[in-house]
Short mmCIF file of C-alpha atoms and ligand atoms in Angstrom, two decimals:
data_model
loop_
_atom_site.label_atom_id
_atom_site.label_comp_id
_atom_site.label_asym_id
_atom_site.label_seq_id
_atom_site.Cartn_x
_atom_site.Cartn_y
_atom_site.Cartn_z
CA MET A 1 23.79 -5.39 -15.38
CA MET A 2 22.11 -5.24 -11.85
CA ARG A 3 21.17 -1.96 -11.48
CA ILE A 4 18.02 -0.83 -12.85
CA ILE A 5 18.18 2.11 -13.96
CA ASP A 6 20.64 1.54 -16.18
CA ILE A 7 18.84 -1.40 -17.34
CA LEU A 8 15.70 1.65 -18.20
CA LYS A 9 18.64 3.55 -19.56
CA GLU A 10 19.79 0.99 -21.79
CA LYS A 11 16.92 -0.56 -22.58
CA LYS A 12 13.74 1.30 -25.32
CA THR A 13 11.40 -1.05 -24.01
CA THR A 14 10.95 -2.39 -20.65
CA LEU A 15 9.13 -5.28 -18.53
CA SER A 16 9.33 -6.40 -15.66
CA PHE A 17 7.22 -8.43 -12.01
CA GLU A 18 6.17 -7.86 -8.61
CA VAL A 19 6.20 -10.21 -6.41
CA PHE A 20 5.55 -10.60 -2.31
CA PRO A 21 7.20 -12.69 0.21
CA PRO A 22 5.17 -15.24 2.55
CA LYS A 23 3.76 -14.46 5.83
CA THR A 24 5.35 -16.95 7.95
CA SER A 25 8.28 -19.89 7.54
CA ALA A 26 5.75 -22.02 6.38
CA GLY A 27 4.64 -20.68 3.32
CA MET A 28 8.35 -20.19 1.16
CA GLU A 29 8.69 -24.23 -0.38
CA THR A 30 5.20 -22.40 -2.36
CA VAL A 31 6.41 -18.76 -3.01
CA THR A 32 9.54 -19.93 -4.06
CA LYS A 33 8.32 -21.99 -6.91
CA ALA A 34 5.84 -19.56 -7.87
CA THR A 35 8.02 -16.83 -7.67
CA GLU A 36 10.52 -18.89 -9.38
CA GLU A 37 8.41 -19.65 -12.77
CA ILE A 38 8.26 -15.69 -12.98
CA ALA A 39 11.88 -15.43 -12.92
CA LYS A 40 11.52 -17.82 -15.86
CA LEU A 41 10.45 -15.46 -18.02
CA HIS A 42 12.72 -13.68 -17.64
CA PRO A 43 11.20 -9.63 -17.25
CA ASP A 44 13.39 -7.63 -17.27
CA PHE A 45 13.48 -6.91 -14.01
CA MET A 46 11.46 -8.33 -10.63
CA SER A 47 10.61 -7.31 -7.79
CA VAL A 48 9.65 -8.38 -4.40
CA THR A 49 7.50 -6.46 -1.50
CA TYR A 50 7.82 -5.77 2.18
CA GLY A 51 5.69 -6.62 4.84
CA ALA A 52 5.05 -2.78 6.46
CA GLY A 53 4.88 -4.39 10.35
CA GLY A 54 8.74 -5.93 9.58
CA GLY A 55 7.54 -9.61 10.20
CA THR A 56 8.77 -10.89 6.64
CA SER A 57 11.79 -9.11 5.69
CA ASP A 58 13.98 -11.75 5.29
CA TYR A 59 11.36 -13.47 3.22
CA THR A 60 12.20 -9.96 1.24
CA VAL A 61 16.02 -10.39 1.15
CA ASP A 62 16.07 -14.11 0.73
CA ILE A 63 13.39 -14.01 -2.35
CA ALA A 64 15.08 -11.89 -3.81
CA LYS A 65 19.06 -13.64 -3.27
CA ASN A 66 17.40 -16.70 -4.44
CA LEU A 67 16.16 -15.34 -7.83
CA GLN A 68 19.20 -13.00 -8.67
CA ASP A 69 21.84 -15.72 -8.65
CA SER A 70 19.74 -18.76 -8.88
CA LEU A 71 17.83 -17.30 -12.25
CA GLY A 72 19.73 -13.96 -13.03
CA VAL A 73 17.29 -12.02 -12.69
CA PRO A 74 18.01 -8.23 -11.99
CA MET A 75 16.09 -7.58 -8.31
CA LEU A 76 14.25 -5.28 -6.98
CA ALA A 77 13.90 -5.42 -3.17
CA HIS A 78 11.65 -3.16 -1.23
CA LEU A 79 12.33 -2.21 2.62
CA THR A 80 9.07 0.19 4.47
CA CYS A 81 10.27 2.37 7.30
CA VAL A 82 7.09 3.10 8.70
CA SER A 83 7.76 1.29 11.81
CA SER A 84 10.54 0.15 12.45
CA THR A 85 13.72 2.16 13.99
CA LYS A 86 16.66 4.16 13.12
CA GLU A 87 18.96 0.53 13.92
CA ASP A 88 16.25 -1.92 13.24
CA VAL A 89 16.68 0.09 9.19
CA LYS A 90 20.57 0.31 10.03
CA LYS A 91 20.83 -3.26 10.28
CA LEU A 92 18.99 -4.34 7.38
CA ILE A 93 20.25 -1.99 4.89
CA SER A 94 23.27 -4.04 5.96
CA LEU A 95 22.39 -6.84 5.03
CA TYR A 96 20.58 -6.16 1.60
CA GLN A 97 24.29 -4.68 1.14
CA LYS A 98 25.53 -8.64 2.87
CA LYS A 99 23.08 -10.02 -0.11
CA GLY A 100 24.02 -8.07 -3.46
CA ILE A 101 20.56 -6.44 -3.56
CA GLU A 102 21.56 -3.11 -4.82
CA ASN A 103 17.81 -2.06 -5.54
CA ILE A 104 15.57 -0.64 -3.13
CA MET A 105 12.32 0.91 -3.33
CA ALA A 106 12.11 2.79 -0.46
CA LEU A 107 8.96 3.41 1.04
CA ARG A 108 6.53 4.65 4.67
CA GLY A 109 5.11 1.90 4.79
CA ASP A 110 1.45 2.68 5.32
CA ILE A 111 -0.12 3.21 9.12
CA PRO A 112 -1.05 -0.23 10.87
CA GLU A 113 -3.89 -0.34 12.04
CA GLY A 114 -3.03 -1.27 15.96
CA GLY A 115 -0.81 1.79 15.52
CA ARG A 116 2.98 1.89 15.56
CA LEU A 117 5.52 0.03 16.68
CA ALA A 118 8.03 2.97 15.94
CA HIS A 119 7.76 6.56 15.40
CA ASP A 120 11.28 7.23 13.58
CA TYR A 121 10.14 7.44 10.53
CA ASP A 122 7.36 9.77 9.07
CA HIS A 123 7.77 9.76 5.22
CA ALA A 124 9.73 8.13 2.94
CA THR A 125 11.36 10.97 2.13
CA GLU A 126 14.23 9.85 5.93
CA LEU A 127 14.30 6.45 4.49
CA ILE A 128 15.92 7.79 1.48
CA GLY A 129 18.59 10.34 3.22
CA ASP A 130 19.28 6.93 6.22
CA ILE A 131 19.80 4.80 2.66
CA ARG A 132 22.10 6.91 0.72
CA SER A 133 24.28 8.49 3.41
CA GLN A 134 24.39 3.90 4.09
CA GLY A 135 25.79 3.08 1.33
CA ASP A 136 25.84 3.49 -2.76
CA PHE A 137 22.41 1.75 -3.89
CA CYS A 138 19.66 2.19 -7.12
CA LEU A 139 16.70 3.38 -5.27
CA GLY A 140 12.88 3.64 -6.22
CA GLY A 141 10.01 4.85 -4.92
CA ALA A 142 6.32 5.40 -4.54
CA CYS A 143 3.59 7.85 -6.59
CA TYR A 144 0.29 8.34 -7.18
CA PRO A 145 -1.97 9.21 -10.27
CA GLU A 146 -4.85 9.46 -8.59
CA GLY A 147 -3.11 11.17 -5.37
CA HIS A 148 -1.80 9.09 -2.13
CA PRO A 149 -5.10 8.75 -0.33
CA GLU A 150 -3.60 10.76 3.11
CA ALA A 151 -3.00 13.40 0.67
CA ASP A 152 -5.03 16.53 0.92
CA ASN A 153 -5.05 17.66 -2.64
CA ARG A 154 -3.24 16.57 -5.81
CA ARG A 155 -0.60 19.56 -6.15
CA GLU A 156 0.27 19.00 -2.13
CA ASP A 157 1.64 15.32 -3.03
CA LEU A 158 2.31 15.45 -6.18
CA ILE A 159 5.70 18.82 -3.97
CA PHE A 160 6.25 16.15 -1.64
CA LEU A 161 7.27 13.92 -4.42
CA LYS A 162 9.76 16.57 -5.85
CA GLN A 163 11.03 17.10 -2.04
CA LYS A 164 11.29 12.32 -2.21
CA VAL A 165 12.65 12.15 -6.03
CA ASP A 166 15.36 15.63 -4.76
CA MET A 167 17.01 13.66 -1.50
CA GLY A 168 17.42 10.84 -3.74
CA LEU A 169 15.76 8.72 -5.85
CA ASP A 170 17.02 7.12 -9.96
CA PHE A 171 13.18 5.76 -11.10
CA LEU A 172 9.60 6.25 -9.70
CA THR A 173 6.88 3.34 -9.84
CA THR A 174 2.99 3.65 -9.90
CA GLN A 175 0.19 2.50 -7.73
CA MET A 176 -2.39 0.78 -9.91
CA PHE A 177 -4.23 2.37 -11.66
CA PHE A 178 -7.59 2.14 -14.14
CA ASN A 179 -7.62 3.83 -16.46
CA ASN A 180 -4.89 5.15 -18.84
CA ASP A 181 -5.17 9.79 -18.83
CA MET A 182 -4.58 9.39 -14.90
CA PHE A 183 -1.01 8.44 -15.57
CA TYR A 184 -1.02 10.18 -18.99
CA ASN A 185 -2.20 14.01 -16.42
CA PHE A 186 -0.06 13.17 -14.33
CA LEU A 187 2.86 12.24 -16.14
CA TYR A 188 2.42 15.99 -17.45
CA ARG A 189 2.41 17.30 -14.10
CA ALA A 190 5.15 15.50 -12.42
CA ARG A 191 7.15 17.06 -15.25
CA ASP A 192 5.81 20.27 -15.28
CA ILE A 193 6.81 20.55 -11.34
CA GLY A 194 10.22 19.76 -12.23
CA ILE A 195 10.34 15.41 -11.81
CA HIS A 196 13.01 13.78 -14.63
CA VAL A 197 14.23 9.93 -13.22
CA PRO A 198 12.06 7.54 -15.50
CA ILE A 199 8.28 6.97 -14.16
CA ILE A 200 7.18 3.08 -14.65
CA ALA A 201 3.61 2.36 -15.17
CA GLY A 202 2.28 0.21 -12.11
CA ILE A 203 -0.07 -2.41 -14.15
CA MET A 204 -2.89 -4.59 -11.93
CA PRO A 205 -4.62 -7.08 -13.77
CA ILE A 206 -7.41 -7.86 -11.99
CA THR A 207 -8.22 -11.45 -12.16
CA ASN A 208 -10.61 -11.92 -9.59
CA ALA A 209 -13.46 -10.16 -8.04
CA LYS A 210 -12.67 -10.59 -4.90
CA GLN A 211 -9.30 -8.49 -5.21
CA ILE A 212 -10.93 -5.71 -6.46
CA LYS A 213 -12.37 -4.77 -3.08
CA ARG A 214 -8.99 -4.57 -1.69
CA SER A 215 -7.15 -3.37 -4.24
CA ILE A 216 -9.33 -0.34 -4.38
CA ALA A 217 -9.87 0.18 -1.14
CA LEU A 218 -6.16 0.09 -0.61
CA SER A 219 -5.12 2.37 -4.23
CA GLY A 220 -8.38 4.75 -4.08
CA ALA A 221 -8.19 4.14 -7.60
CA GLU A 222 -10.66 4.83 -10.17
CA LEU A 223 -12.95 2.53 -11.89
CA PRO A 224 -13.68 3.21 -15.12
CA GLU A 225 -17.61 1.80 -16.57
CA ARG A 226 -16.24 -0.82 -18.83
CA PHE A 227 -14.45 -2.10 -16.05
CA ARG A 228 -17.87 -2.68 -13.42
CA ALA A 229 -18.58 -3.93 -16.71
CA ILE A 230 -16.35 -6.80 -16.92
CA ILE A 231 -16.94 -7.21 -13.22
CA ASP A 232 -20.13 -7.73 -13.24
CA ARG A 233 -20.57 -9.51 -16.58
CA PHE A 234 -17.59 -12.38 -15.49
CA GLY A 235 -16.62 -11.47 -11.89
CA SER A 236 -18.65 -15.34 -10.88
CA ASP A 237 -16.71 -17.24 -12.69
CA ASP A 238 -12.56 -16.79 -11.65
CA ALA A 239 -11.43 -18.52 -15.00
CA ALA A 240 -13.44 -16.04 -17.72
CA MET A 241 -12.01 -13.23 -14.62
CA LYS A 242 -9.23 -14.35 -15.11
CA GLN A 243 -9.45 -14.03 -19.20
CA ALA A 244 -10.46 -10.99 -19.45
CA GLY A 245 -8.01 -9.73 -16.38
CA ILE A 246 -5.49 -10.54 -18.69
CA ILE A 247 -6.97 -9.25 -21.50
CA TYR A 248 -7.44 -5.84 -19.70
CA ALA A 249 -4.17 -5.41 -18.13
CA THR A 250 -2.93 -5.92 -21.49
CA GLU A 251 -4.68 -3.26 -23.46
CA GLN A 252 -3.58 -0.93 -21.22
CA ILE A 253 -0.20 -1.59 -22.08
CA VAL A 254 -0.55 -2.28 -25.50
CA ASP A 255 -1.81 1.75 -25.25
CA LEU A 256 0.62 2.78 -22.40
CA LEU A 257 3.58 1.64 -24.83
CA ALA A 258 1.62 3.22 -28.10
CA HIS A 259 2.63 7.20 -26.22
CA ASP A 260 5.47 6.45 -25.82
CA VAL A 261 5.51 4.72 -22.18
CA ASN A 262 7.80 2.38 -21.80
CA ASN A 263 8.90 0.91 -18.59
CA ILE A 264 6.29 -1.24 -16.63
CA HIS A 265 5.89 -3.21 -13.82
CA VAL A 266 3.21 -5.84 -13.60
CA TYR A 267 2.54 -6.59 -10.19
CA SER A 268 1.90 -10.03 -10.57
CA MET A 269 0.26 -11.29 -7.72
CA ASN A 270 2.74 -14.74 -7.18
CA LYS A 271 0.84 -15.85 -10.12
CA PRO A 272 2.88 -17.00 -12.85
CA ASP A 273 0.38 -17.93 -14.39
CA VAL A 274 -0.84 -14.05 -14.66
CA ALA A 275 2.67 -12.75 -15.67
CA GLU A 276 3.15 -15.13 -18.76
CA GLY A 277 -0.44 -14.74 -20.35
CA ILE A 278 0.15 -10.97 -20.11
CA GLN A 279 4.07 -11.48 -21.41
CA ARG A 280 2.94 -14.04 -24.23
CA ALA A 281 -0.14 -11.60 -25.42
CA LEU A 282 3.56 -8.79 -25.66
CA SER A 283 5.49 -11.49 -27.35
CA ASN A 284 6.20 -8.94 -31.00
CA ILE A 285 5.22 -5.75 -29.40
CA LEU A 286 7.96 -5.54 -26.04
P1 LIG B 301 5.47 8.69 1.42
O1 LIG B 301 6.09 8.71 0.34
O2 LIG B 301 5.93 8.98 2.33
O3 LIG B 301 4.06 9.49 1.28
C1 LIG B 301 2.97 9.05 2.12
C2 LIG B 301 2.17 9.71 2.48
O4 LIG B 301 2.77 11.60 3.47
C3 LIG B 301 1.65 10.95 0.72
O5 LIG B 301 0.64 11.27 1.86
C4 LIG B 301 2.72 12.12 0.66
O6 LIG B 301 1.79 13.36 -0.19
C5 LIG B 301 2.51 12.73 2.44
N1 LIG B 301 4.29 13.42 2.61
C6 LIG B 301 5.23 13.08 1.97
N2 LIG B 301 6.52 13.72 2.59
C7 LIG B 301 5.40 14.83 3.70
C8 LIG B 301 6.27 15.45 4.31
N3 LIG B 301 7.83 16.37 4.68
N4 LIG B 301 5.10 16.41 5.11
C9 LIG B 301 3.28 16.42 5.08
N5 LIG B 301 3.53 15.25 3.97
C10 LIG B 301 4.29 14.54 3.46
N6 LIG B 301 4.02 -0.88 1.16
C11 LIG B 301 4.33 -2.30 2.07
O7 LIG B 301 3.92 -2.05 3.45
N7 LIG B 301 5.16 -2.63 1.80
C12 LIG B 301 5.83 -2.38 -0.28
O8 LIG B 301 6.05 -3.30 -0.21
C13 LIG B 301 5.60 -1.81 -0.88
N8 LIG B 301 5.74 -1.36 -1.97
C14 LIG B 301 4.02 -0.72 -2.82
C15 LIG B 301 5.83 -0.41 -4.03
C16 LIG B 301 5.05 1.45 -5.19
C17 LIG B 301 5.36 1.26 -6.17
C18 LIG B 301 4.18 1.30 -4.20
C19 LIG B 301 2.90 3.04 -4.90
C20 LIG B 301 3.32 1.35 -2.82
C21 LIG B 301 3.59 0.37 -2.19
N9 LIG B 301 3.09 0.04 -0.79
C22 LIG B 301 4.04 -0.98 -0.17
C23 LIG B 301 2.68 0.88 0.17
C24 LIG B 301 2.93 2.01 0.59
O9 LIG B 301 4.01 1.78 1.03
C25 LIG B 301 2.32 2.93 0.72
O10 LIG B 301 0.92 3.95 -0.07
C26 LIG B 301 1.77 4.29 1.69
O11 LIG B 301 1.41 4.29 3.33
C27 LIG B 301 3.12 5.51 1.46
O12 LIG B 301 4.47 5.17 1.63
P2 LIG B 301 5.09 5.95 0.45
O13 LIG B 301 6.62 5.87 1.18
O14 LIG B 301 4.15 6.51 -0.99
O15 LIG B 301 5.41 7.24 1.47
#
């Protein structure tokens, strides 16, 4: 069973991990080793991100294919469109098909600081239409419990999200959040507006102080006081921060499961020890 929507329907709970490709071929060996270690934990599926600039697209599909073929883990390959032409996207979809990738995360991508390389796509919705017309894939999309940083307001963001789902998404995965109440509130509003696909909760274990600034700046996620205190106390001690980050993420997951949010995606960032730490802490729960 390789289609993620089938896995989500079939299993009571799911735990999945996200990895990212190297920037250049020099990093391929290290990344392959780390991602294989994570795959050996046998998560329900894994996802591989896609560099918005377009340069690393081959690595995304190569890593996904390797883990799927060698370790039997169902793979979700990301695809962004903001800097691609229609022609680029068509070729990539064919490549994914050829390599046996059945699941695609259809994303717009962040608008690059130096300007976009192409202007064929404005929103993920257009990409979803193109993928759907070219092949039979299981498709995921991104959603933002605290609103997308570019959105004027959350209500409008949710209306666009509903349009995106209606274009043919099978499931959604959320941006990271550190306060579960944000997620519960979002889930209520999403269901209320008529979004009924599974919504996978995306959890980012913050395991070093540097990562916090980057992640928060990118996502705009609220950092609860309780978490700030952890950073203040342990942020300068790498080993302590890693342990505290894993515990915080695990507690978030326990609370989500207790509230019947049964699909959890961990932004494990090519860190096998972090993925393993979370999985082990949940071994009698998941
Ligand atoms: P969209 O759904 O297109 O939304 C983008 C913005 O446009 C939103 O503000 C939305 O409200 C607005 N909008 C949508 N439709 C319309 C419309 N018709 N008219 C006006 N406004 C509209 N980035 C990467 O580069 N590589 C990755 O692998 C990657 N993986 C990700 C995985 C997840 C789970 C998440 C949450 C994000 C990921 N990102 C990734 C980041 C993502 O590319 C950015 O957040 C990007 O800015 C938005 O992408 P999107 O697909 O959500 O865009």
